[in-house]
């Protein structure tokens, strides 16, 4: 069990399909390589794919946990967690999306608070929707990473989000530009000028994970595999900066 409270890192975006889940899985490999006990919480409640991507044959998920919590109180949290390896655990998204509406943010917050005493790092994958669940997740995060592409709609939504953070006097977020899957190639100066703020990290074409479908078929994490040195450099830098 971790002595200190876990660092909570949330990966989110302002548009779907920007590479959040792939990025989350790349980060968890780096954390495991550093022997940090980490749980991935799949808060993409309607369509989370962390468990199937890692080939986990789990039986319990966030919904079964919240449902039992509502009826009997929060007892054996460990029973709802699925192990990937010695350092990586997963709390999977609900298998049945129809159950998502029954999950209230009140329970999510209490579960996160309890997990903080069990891990070194809580890594949360989300969807891009601003709803109660994501807002409570952000409130309980030390670090929020926005994965964006150079798509103009993506940049526009990010600009709005930057204004909201400024308005709330919050700056516990960083922006990651996923150039590896961006269709438009705007130069960085144009992007930074448009946002009125600098991009913090760029996933360049060097971070394009080759044979990604093969990794997914086999439940493998690129940053735990041999042959992905180049791709892992930036992920390591990001984790080092966050944990500093
Ligand atoms: N660094 C990368 N290298 C190779 N392929 C990538 C990379 N990042 C993302 N992809 C591919 O881009 C697609 C979208 O990625 P991903 O599912 O991670 O995005 P997402 O933001 O989690 O999507 P959603 O909003 O639906 O949850 C996937 O097909 C994924 O394999
Ligand atoms: Mg995703």
PDB file of C-alpha atoms and ligand atoms in Angstrom:
ATOM      1  CA  UNK A   1       0.000   0.000   0.000  1.00  0.00           C
ATOM      2  CA  UNK A   2       1.218   3.491  -0.851  1.00  0.00           C
ATOM      3  CA  UNK A   3       2.309   5.621   2.093  1.00  0.00           C
ATOM      4  CA  UNK A   4       1.446   8.957   0.568  1.00  0.00           C
ATOM      5  CA  UNK A   5      -1.764   9.781  -1.258  1.00  0.00           C
ATOM      6  CA  UNK A   6      -1.764   8.910  -4.943  1.00  0.00           C
ATOM      7  CA  UNK A   7      -1.084  11.502  -7.587  1.00  0.00           C
ATOM      8  CA  UNK A   8      -4.238  11.746  -9.702  1.00  0.00           C
ATOM      9  CA  UNK A   9      -3.606  12.251 -13.417  1.00  0.00           C
ATOM     10  CA  UNK A  10      -6.602  12.661 -15.722  1.00  0.00           C
ATOM     11  CA  UNK A  11      -6.425  12.386 -19.498  1.00  0.00           C
ATOM     12  CA  UNK A  12      -9.182  14.215 -21.320  1.00  0.00           C
ATOM     13  CA  UNK A  13      -9.935  16.202 -24.474  1.00  0.00           C
ATOM     14  CA  UNK A  14     -12.355  18.681 -26.007  1.00  0.00           C
ATOM     15  CA  UNK A  15     -13.324  16.413 -28.910  1.00  0.00           C
ATOM     16  CA  UNK A  16     -13.597  12.652 -29.380  1.00  0.00           C
ATOM     17  CA  UNK A  17     -10.990  10.420 -30.961  1.00  0.00           C
ATOM     18  CA  UNK A  18      -7.893  12.536 -30.268  1.00  0.00           C
ATOM     19  CA  UNK A  19      -5.835   9.674 -28.815  1.00  0.00           C
ATOM     20  CA  UNK A  20      -6.685   9.849 -25.080  1.00  0.00           C
ATOM     21  CA  UNK A  21      -6.952   6.122 -24.476  1.00  0.00           C
ATOM     22  CA  UNK A  22      -3.799   5.326 -26.453  1.00  0.00           C
ATOM     23  CA  UNK A  23      -1.972   8.072 -24.546  1.00  0.00           C
ATOM     24  CA  UNK A  24      -3.289   6.813 -21.183  1.00  0.00           C
ATOM     25  CA  UNK A  25      -2.031   3.311 -21.954  1.00  0.00           C
ATOM     26  CA  UNK A  26       1.360   4.670 -23.022  1.00  0.00           C
ATOM     27  CA  UNK A  27       1.655   6.612 -19.753  1.00  0.00           C
ATOM     28  CA  UNK A  28       0.736   3.627 -17.593  1.00  0.00           C
ATOM     29  CA  UNK A  29       3.595   1.615 -19.078  1.00  0.00           C
ATOM     30  CA  UNK A  30       6.044   4.365 -18.088  1.00  0.00           C
ATOM     31  CA  UNK A  31       4.635   4.408 -14.526  1.00  0.00           C
ATOM     32  CA  UNK A  32       4.952   0.626 -14.295  1.00  0.00           C
ATOM     33  CA  UNK A  33       8.549   0.840 -15.540  1.00  0.00           C
ATOM     34  CA  UNK A  34       9.173   3.186 -12.607  1.00  0.00           C
ATOM     35  CA  UNK A  35       7.687   0.574 -10.229  1.00  0.00           C
ATOM     36  CA  UNK A  36       4.813   2.882  -9.333  1.00  0.00           C
ATOM     37  CA  UNK A  37       1.643   1.057  -8.383  1.00  0.00           C
ATOM     38  CA  UNK A  38      -1.007   2.533 -10.653  1.00  0.00           C
ATOM     39  CA  UNK A  39      -4.712   2.043 -11.250  1.00  0.00           C
ATOM     40  CA  UNK A  40      -6.310   3.055 -14.530  1.00  0.00           C
ATOM     41  CA  UNK A  41      -9.850   4.194 -13.824  1.00  0.00           C
ATOM     42  CA  UNK A  42     -11.875   4.017 -17.030  1.00  0.00           C
ATOM     43  CA  UNK A  43     -14.177   6.977 -16.628  1.00  0.00           C
ATOM     44  CA  UNK A  44     -15.233   6.876 -20.283  1.00  0.00           C
ATOM     45  CA  UNK A  45     -18.390   5.390 -18.836  1.00  0.00           C
ATOM     46  CA  UNK A  46     -20.429   4.941 -22.026  1.00  0.00           C
ATOM     47  CA  UNK A  47     -17.767   3.475 -24.247  1.00  0.00           C
ATOM     48  CA  UNK A  48     -14.612   2.794 -22.258  1.00  0.00           C
ATOM     49  CA  UNK A  49     -12.277   0.280 -23.867  1.00  0.00           C
ATOM     50  CA  UNK A  50      -9.389  -0.004 -21.412  1.00  0.00           C
ATOM     51  CA  UNK A  51     -10.312  -3.508 -20.175  1.00  0.00           C
ATOM     52  CA  UNK A  52     -10.932  -5.062 -23.616  1.00  0.00           C
ATOM     53  CA  UNK A  53      -7.830  -3.336 -25.018  1.00  0.00           C
ATOM     54  CA  UNK A  54      -5.764  -5.008 -22.301  1.00  0.00           C
ATOM     55  CA  UNK A  55      -7.539  -8.348 -22.881  1.00  0.00           C
ATOM     56  CA  UNK A  56      -8.827  -8.369 -19.308  1.00  0.00           C
ATOM     57  CA  UNK A  57     -11.552 -10.888 -18.609  1.00  0.00           C
ATOM     58  CA  UNK A  58     -13.043  -8.843 -15.800  1.00  0.00           C
ATOM     59  CA  UNK A  59     -16.414  -9.546 -14.249  1.00  0.00           C
ATOM     60  CA  UNK A  60     -16.806  -6.385 -12.191  1.00  0.00           C
ATOM     61  CA  UNK A  61     -16.779  -2.749 -13.246  1.00  0.00           C
ATOM     62  CA  UNK A  62     -17.509   0.774 -12.001  1.00  0.00           C
ATOM     63  CA  UNK A  63     -21.248   0.197 -12.217  1.00  0.00           C
ATOM     64  CA  UNK A  64     -21.218  -3.021 -10.151  1.00  0.00           C
ATOM     65  CA  UNK A  65     -19.024  -1.186  -7.640  1.00  0.00           C
ATOM     66  CA  UNK A  66     -21.287   1.879  -7.397  1.00  0.00           C
ATOM     67  CA  UNK A  67     -24.417  -0.273  -7.255  1.00  0.00           C
ATOM     68  CA  UNK A  68     -23.086  -2.382  -4.362  1.00  0.00           C
ATOM     69  CA  UNK A  69     -21.796   0.788  -2.689  1.00  0.00           C
ATOM     70  CA  UNK A  70     -25.279   2.367  -2.868  1.00  0.00           C
ATOM     71  CA  UNK A  71     -26.907  -0.734  -1.407  1.00  0.00           C
ATOM     72  CA  UNK A  72     -24.360  -1.956   1.138  1.00  0.00           C
ATOM     73  CA  UNK A  73     -21.752   0.793   1.596  1.00  0.00           C
ATOM     74  CA  UNK A  74     -18.176   0.869   0.349  1.00  0.00           C
ATOM     75  CA  UNK A  75     -16.421  -2.236   1.686  1.00  0.00           C
ATOM     76  CA  UNK A  76     -14.038  -4.428  -0.275  1.00  0.00           C
ATOM     77  CA  UNK A  77     -12.935  -2.076  -3.034  1.00  0.00           C
ATOM     78  CA  UNK A  78     -10.211  -4.541  -4.057  1.00  0.00           C
ATOM     79  CA  UNK A  79     -12.852  -7.032  -5.217  1.00  0.00           C
ATOM     80  CA  UNK A  80     -13.898  -4.718  -8.040  1.00  0.00           C
ATOM     81  CA  UNK A  81     -10.395  -4.094  -9.336  1.00  0.00           C
ATOM     82  CA  UNK A  82      -8.814  -6.189 -12.097  1.00  0.00           C
ATOM     83  CA  UNK A  83      -5.080  -6.822 -12.137  1.00  0.00           C
ATOM     84  CA  UNK A  84      -3.078  -6.427 -15.370  1.00  0.00           C
ATOM     85  CA  UNK A  85       0.373  -7.004 -13.883  1.00  0.00           C
ATOM     86  CA  UNK A  86       2.194  -6.361 -10.603  1.00  0.00           C
ATOM     87  CA  UNK A  87       2.065  -2.600 -11.065  1.00  0.00           C
ATOM     88  CA  UNK A  88      -1.042  -1.984 -13.148  1.00  0.00           C
ATOM     89  CA  UNK A  89      -4.637  -2.435 -11.958  1.00  0.00           C
ATOM     90  CA  UNK A  90      -7.818  -1.445 -13.780  1.00  0.00           C
ATOM     91  CA  UNK A  91     -11.236  -0.291 -12.664  1.00  0.00           C
ATOM     92  CA  UNK A  92     -13.182  -0.942 -15.873  1.00  0.00           C
ATOM     93  CA  UNK A  93     -15.986   1.161 -17.362  1.00  0.00           C
ATOM     94  CA  UNK A  94     -19.484  -0.372 -17.216  1.00  0.00           C
ATOM     95  CA  UNK A  95     -19.985  -3.227 -19.672  1.00  0.00           C
ATOM     96  CA  UNK A  96     -23.602  -2.177 -20.190  1.00  0.00           C
ATOM     97  CA  UNK A  97     -23.870   1.523 -21.170  1.00  0.00           C
ATOM     98  CA  UNK A  98     -27.522   1.530 -20.035  1.00  0.00           C
ATOM     99  CA  UNK A  99     -26.309   1.460 -16.418  1.00  0.00           C
ATOM    100  CA  UNK A 100     -24.297   4.691 -16.735  1.00  0.00           C
ATOM    101  CA  UNK A 101     -27.237   6.964 -15.847  1.00  0.00           C
ATOM    102  CA  UNK A 102     -27.435   5.298 -12.432  1.00  0.00           C
ATOM    103  CA  UNK A 103     -23.867   6.284 -11.512  1.00  0.00           C
ATOM    104  CA  UNK A 104     -23.794   9.485  -9.495  1.00  0.00           C
ATOM    105  CA  UNK A 105     -20.745  11.692  -9.120  1.00  0.00           C
ATOM    106  CA  UNK A 106     -21.100  11.516  -5.316  1.00  0.00           C
ATOM    107  CA  UNK A 107     -20.036   7.856  -5.346  1.00  0.00           C
ATOM    108  CA  UNK A 108     -17.308   8.453  -7.904  1.00  0.00           C
ATOM    109  CA  UNK A 109     -15.726  11.093  -5.663  1.00  0.00           C
ATOM    110  CA  UNK A 110     -15.739   8.794  -2.629  1.00  0.00           C
ATOM    111  CA  UNK A 111     -14.271   5.922  -4.623  1.00  0.00           C
ATOM    112  CA  UNK A 112     -11.456   8.158  -5.887  1.00  0.00           C
ATOM    113  CA  UNK A 113     -10.752   9.352  -2.349  1.00  0.00           C
ATOM    114  CA  UNK A 114     -10.447   5.765  -1.160  1.00  0.00           C
ATOM    115  CA  UNK A 115      -8.236   4.723  -4.090  1.00  0.00           C
ATOM    116  CA  UNK A 116      -5.818   7.531  -3.202  1.00  0.00           C
ATOM    117  CA  UNK A 117      -4.731   5.509  -0.169  1.00  0.00           C
ATOM    118  CA  UNK A 118      -4.144   2.346  -2.202  1.00  0.00           C
ATOM    119  CA  UNK A 119      -1.933   3.518  -5.089  1.00  0.00           C
ATOM    120  CA  UNK A 120       1.010   5.700  -6.040  1.00  0.00           C
ATOM    121  CA  UNK A 121      -0.813   7.009  -9.099  1.00  0.00           C
ATOM    122  CA  UNK A 122      -4.442   7.053 -10.232  1.00  0.00           C
ATOM    123  CA  UNK A 123      -4.576   7.447 -14.004  1.00  0.00           C
ATOM    124  CA  UNK A 124      -8.025   8.332 -15.333  1.00  0.00           C
ATOM    125  CA  UNK A 125      -9.147   7.974 -18.937  1.00  0.00           C
ATOM    126  CA  UNK A 126     -12.253  10.034 -19.745  1.00  0.00           C
ATOM    127  CA  UNK A 127     -14.472  11.036 -22.619  1.00  0.00           C
ATOM    128  CA  UNK A 128     -14.575  14.630 -23.902  1.00  0.00           C
ATOM    129  CA  UNK A 129     -18.013  15.518 -22.501  1.00  0.00           C
ATOM    130  CA  UNK A 130     -18.282  18.080 -19.713  1.00  0.00           C
ATOM    131  CA  UNK A 131     -20.740  16.379 -17.377  1.00  0.00           C
ATOM    132  CA  UNK A 132     -21.039  15.847 -13.603  1.00  0.00           C
ATOM    133  CA  UNK A 133     -18.824  12.781 -13.677  1.00  0.00           C
ATOM    134  CA  UNK A 134     -15.983  14.501 -15.523  1.00  0.00           C
ATOM    135  CA  UNK A 135     -16.288  17.682 -13.454  1.00  0.00           C
ATOM    136  CA  UNK A 136     -15.955  15.739 -10.195  1.00  0.00           C
ATOM    137  CA  UNK A 137     -13.049  13.855 -11.759  1.00  0.00           C
ATOM    138  CA  UNK A 138     -11.305  17.124 -12.671  1.00  0.00           C
ATOM    139  CA  UNK A 139     -11.942  18.497  -9.162  1.00  0.00           C
ATOM    140  CA  UNK A 140     -10.173  15.472  -7.706  1.00  0.00           C
ATOM    141  CA  UNK A 141      -7.229  15.532 -10.125  1.00  0.00           C
ATOM    142  CA  UNK A 142      -3.763  16.907  -9.480  1.00  0.00           C
ATOM    143  CA  UNK A 143      -2.984  17.069 -13.168  1.00  0.00           C
ATOM    144  CA  UNK A 144      -5.286  17.207 -16.204  1.00  0.00           C
ATOM    145  CA  UNK A 145      -3.833  16.441 -19.616  1.00  0.00           C
ATOM    146  CA  UNK A 146      -5.773  17.640 -22.660  1.00  0.00           C
ATOM    147  CA  UNK A 147      -4.963  15.583 -25.744  1.00  0.00           C
ATOM    148  CA  UNK A 148      -5.801  17.617 -28.833  1.00  0.00           C
ATOM    149  CA  UNK A 149      -5.184  17.427 -32.553  1.00  0.00           C
ATOM    150  CA  UNK A 150      -4.531  20.363 -34.850  1.00  0.00           C
ATOM    151  CA  UNK A 151      -8.084  20.042 -36.213  1.00  0.00           C
ATOM    152  CA  UNK A 152      -9.587  23.546 -36.215  1.00  0.00           C
ATOM    153  CA  UNK A 153     -12.686  22.526 -34.246  1.00  0.00           C
ATOM    154  CA  UNK A 154     -10.436  20.932 -31.666  1.00  0.00           C
ATOM    155  CA  UNK A 155      -8.377  24.139 -31.355  1.00  0.00           C
ATOM    156  CA  UNK A 156     -11.525  26.223 -31.089  1.00  0.00           C
ATOM    157  CA  UNK A 157     -12.908  24.093 -28.237  1.00  0.00           C
ATOM    158  CA  UNK A 158      -9.518  24.128 -26.503  1.00  0.00           C
ATOM    159  CA  UNK A 159      -9.444  27.912 -26.691  1.00  0.00           C
ATOM    160  CA  UNK A 160     -12.830  27.989 -24.921  1.00  0.00           C
ATOM    161  CA  UNK A 161     -11.530  25.587 -22.282  1.00  0.00           C
ATOM    162  CA  UNK A 162      -8.437  27.763 -21.697  1.00  0.00           C
ATOM    163  CA  UNK A 163     -10.757  30.743 -21.115  1.00  0.00           C
ATOM    164  CA  UNK A 164     -12.731  28.687 -18.570  1.00  0.00           C
ATOM    165  CA  UNK A 165      -9.545  27.714 -16.700  1.00  0.00           C
ATOM    166  CA  UNK A 166      -8.411  31.351 -16.693  1.00  0.00           C
ATOM    167  CA  UNK A 167     -11.816  32.392 -15.415  1.00  0.00           C
ATOM    168  CA  UNK A 168     -11.605  29.852 -12.579  1.00  0.00           C
ATOM    169  CA  UNK A 169      -8.001  30.807 -11.797  1.00  0.00           C
ATOM    170  CA  UNK A 170      -6.934  27.199 -12.280  1.00  0.00           C
ATOM    171  CA  UNK A 171      -3.824  26.049 -14.106  1.00  0.00           C
ATOM    172  CA  UNK A 172      -3.430  22.396 -13.162  1.00  0.00           C
ATOM    173  CA  UNK A 173      -3.649  21.323 -16.794  1.00  0.00           C
ATOM    174  CA  UNK A 174      -1.309  20.793 -19.727  1.00  0.00           C
ATOM    175  CA  UNK A 175      -1.990  20.545 -23.432  1.00  0.00           C
ATOM    176  CA  UNK A 176      -0.657  17.633 -25.480  1.00  0.00           C
ATOM    177  CA  UNK A 177      -0.789  18.038 -29.254  1.00  0.00           C
ATOM    178  CA  UNK A 178      -1.157  14.632 -30.879  1.00  0.00           C
ATOM    179  CA  UNK A 179       0.492  15.319 -34.234  1.00  0.00           C
ATOM    180  CA  UNK A 180       0.892  11.586 -34.753  1.00  0.00           C
ATOM    181  CA  UNK A 181      -2.784  11.383 -35.761  1.00  0.00           C
ATOM    182  CA  UNK A 182      -3.498  15.007 -36.756  1.00  0.00           C
ATOM    183  CA  UNK A 183      -4.842  15.329 -40.296  1.00  0.00           C
ATOM    184  CA  UNK A 184      -4.068  19.032 -40.687  1.00  0.00           C
ATOM    185  CA  UNK A 185      -0.518  20.184 -40.254  1.00  0.00           C
ATOM    186  CA  UNK A 186      -0.725  23.705 -38.863  1.00  0.00           C
ATOM    187  CA  UNK A 187       2.597  25.026 -37.654  1.00  0.00           C
ATOM    188  CA  UNK A 188       3.141  25.405 -33.940  1.00  0.00           C
ATOM    189  CA  UNK A 189       3.411  29.190 -34.064  1.00  0.00           C
ATOM    190  CA  UNK A 190      -0.066  29.435 -35.642  1.00  0.00           C
ATOM    191  CA  UNK A 191      -1.533  27.013 -33.094  1.00  0.00           C
ATOM    192  CA  UNK A 192       0.016  28.795 -30.106  1.00  0.00           C
ATOM    193  CA  UNK A 193      -1.073  32.203 -31.429  1.00  0.00           C
ATOM    194  CA  UNK A 194      -4.624  30.972 -31.961  1.00  0.00           C
ATOM    195  CA  UNK A 195      -4.808  29.456 -28.461  1.00  0.00           C
ATOM    196  CA  UNK A 196      -3.097  32.437 -26.828  1.00  0.00           C
ATOM    197  CA  UNK A 197      -1.075  29.919 -24.889  1.00  0.00           C
ATOM    198  CA  UNK A 198       1.733  27.509 -25.688  1.00  0.00           C
ATOM    199  CA  UNK A 199       1.243  23.804 -26.320  1.00  0.00           C
ATOM    200  CA  UNK A 200       3.066  21.940 -23.521  1.00  0.00           C
ATOM    201  CA  UNK A 201       3.914  18.655 -25.259  1.00  0.00           C
ATOM    202  CA  UNK A 202       3.907  17.505 -28.848  1.00  0.00           C
ATOM    203  CA  UNK A 203       3.430  13.878 -29.789  1.00  0.00           C
ATOM    204  CA  UNK A 204       5.271  14.095 -33.092  1.00  0.00           C
ATOM    205  CA  UNK A 205       5.315  11.405 -35.740  1.00  0.00           C
ATOM    206  CA  UNK A 206       8.023   9.772 -33.600  1.00  0.00           C
ATOM    207  CA  UNK A 207       5.247   9.002 -31.126  1.00  0.00           C
ATOM    208  CA  UNK A 208       3.178   7.150 -33.717  1.00  0.00           C
ATOM    209  CA  UNK A 209       2.901   3.660 -32.281  1.00  0.00           C
ATOM    210  CA  UNK A 210       3.570   1.196 -35.052  1.00  0.00           C
ATOM    211  CA  UNK A 211       1.551  -2.030 -35.212  1.00  0.00           C
ATOM    212  CA  UNK A 212      -0.880  -0.599 -32.681  1.00  0.00           C
ATOM    213  CA  UNK A 213      -3.646  -3.003 -33.709  1.00  0.00           C
ATOM    214  CA  UNK A 214      -1.357  -5.982 -33.127  1.00  0.00           C
ATOM    215  CA  UNK A 215      -0.561  -4.679 -29.635  1.00  0.00           C
ATOM    216  CA  UNK A 216      -4.273  -4.256 -28.897  1.00  0.00           C
ATOM    217  CA  UNK A 217      -5.100  -7.754 -30.213  1.00  0.00           C
ATOM    218  CA  UNK A 218      -2.560  -9.152 -27.775  1.00  0.00           C
ATOM    219  CA  UNK A 219      -3.444  -6.908 -24.838  1.00  0.00           C
ATOM    220  CA  UNK A 220       0.047  -5.357 -24.879  1.00  0.00           C
ATOM    221  CA  UNK A 221       1.183  -1.878 -23.848  1.00  0.00           C
ATOM    222  CA  UNK A 222       3.705  -0.291 -26.247  1.00  0.00           C
ATOM    223  CA  UNK A 223       5.797   1.322 -23.521  1.00  0.00           C
ATOM    224  CA  UNK A 224       6.264  -2.065 -21.845  1.00  0.00           C
ATOM    225  CA  UNK A 225       7.414  -3.715 -25.070  1.00  0.00           C
ATOM    226  CA  UNK A 226      10.848  -3.826 -26.670  1.00  0.00           C
ATOM    227  CA  UNK A 227      11.292  -1.821 -29.875  1.00  0.00           C
ATOM    228  CA  UNK A 228       9.355   1.283 -28.850  1.00  0.00           C
ATOM    229  CA  UNK A 229      12.242   3.326 -27.422  1.00  0.00           C
ATOM    230  CA  UNK A 230      11.715   6.340 -29.655  1.00  0.00           C
ATOM    231  CA  UNK A 231       7.977   6.430 -28.938  1.00  0.00           C
ATOM    232  CA  UNK A 232       8.447   6.218 -25.178  1.00  0.00           C
ATOM    233  CA  UNK A 233      10.881   9.139 -24.784  1.00  0.00           C
ATOM    234  CA  UNK A 234       8.221  11.838 -24.670  1.00  0.00           C
ATOM    235  CA  UNK A 235       5.889   9.815 -22.462  1.00  0.00           C
ATOM    236  CA  UNK A 236       8.736   9.427 -19.982  1.00  0.00           C
ATOM    237  CA  UNK A 237       9.403  13.177 -20.049  1.00  0.00           C
ATOM    238  CA  UNK A 238       5.744  13.956 -19.366  1.00  0.00           C
ATOM    239  CA  UNK A 239       5.586  11.567 -16.400  1.00  0.00           C
ATOM    240  CA  UNK A 240       8.889  12.878 -15.005  1.00  0.00           C
ATOM    241  CA  UNK A 241       7.564  16.452 -15.162  1.00  0.00           C
ATOM    242  CA  UNK A 242       4.282  15.535 -13.485  1.00  0.00           C
ATOM    243  CA  UNK A 243       5.921  13.551 -10.687  1.00  0.00           C
ATOM    244  CA  UNK A 244       8.627  16.155 -10.077  1.00  0.00           C
TER     245      UNK A 244
HETATM  246  N1  LIG B   1       0.262   7.633 -30.830  1.00  0.00           N
HETATM  247  C1  LIG B   1      -0.541   6.908 -31.630  1.00  0.00           C
HETATM  248  N2  LIG B   1       0.002   6.040 -32.510  1.00  0.00           N
HETATM  249  C2  LIG B   1      -0.769   5.314 -33.338  1.00  0.00           C
HETATM  250  N3  LIG B   1      -2.106   5.377 -33.372  1.00  0.00           N
HETATM  251  C3  LIG B   1      -2.715   6.208 -32.507  1.00  0.00           C
HETATM  252  C4  LIG B   1      -1.965   7.025 -31.607  1.00  0.00           C
HETATM  253  N4  LIG B   1      -2.835   7.753 -30.863  1.00  0.00           N
HETATM  254  C5  LIG B   1      -4.058   7.408 -31.291  1.00  0.00           C
HETATM  255  N5  LIG B   1      -3.997   6.477 -32.282  1.00  0.00           N
HETATM  256  C6  LIG B   1      -5.136   5.867 -33.005  1.00  0.00           C
HETATM  257  O1  LIG B   1      -6.134   6.873 -33.174  1.00  0.00           O
HETATM  258  C7  LIG B   1      -7.445   6.372 -32.899  1.00  0.00           C
HETATM  259  C8  LIG B   1      -8.070   7.156 -31.751  1.00  0.00           C
HETATM  260  O2  LIG B   1      -7.296   6.914 -30.579  1.00  0.00           O
HETATM  261  P1  LIG B   1      -7.963   6.703 -29.160  1.00  0.00           P
HETATM  262  O3  LIG B   1      -9.011   5.647 -29.181  1.00  0.00           O
HETATM  263  O4  LIG B   1      -6.828   6.542 -28.217  1.00  0.00           O
HETATM  264  O5  LIG B   1      -8.652   8.126 -28.976  1.00  0.00           O
HETATM  265  P2  LIG B   1      -9.658   8.598 -27.831  1.00  0.00           P
HETATM  266  O6  LIG B   1      -9.447  10.066 -27.684  1.00  0.00           O
HETATM  267  O7  LIG B   1      -9.495   7.758 -26.631  1.00  0.00           O
HETATM  268  O8  LIG B   1     -11.078   8.319 -28.504  1.00  0.00           O
HETATM  269  P3  LIG B   1     -12.509   8.408 -27.770  1.00  0.00           P
HETATM  270  O9  LIG B   1     -12.836   9.886 -27.674  1.00  0.00           O
HETATM  271  O10 LIG B   1     -13.426   7.682 -28.715  1.00  0.00           O
HETATM  272  O11 LIG B   1     -12.383   7.765 -26.431  1.00  0.00           O
HETATM  273  C9  LIG B   1      -7.275   4.890 -32.586  1.00  0.00           C
HETATM  274  O12 LIG B   1      -7.487   4.152 -33.763  1.00  0.00           O
HETATM  275  C10 LIG B   1      -5.811   4.780 -32.155  1.00  0.00           C
HETATM  276  O13 LIG B   1      -5.294   3.499 -32.444  1.00  0.00           O
HETATM  277 MG1  LIG B   2     -10.908   6.747 -25.465  1.00  0.00          MG
END
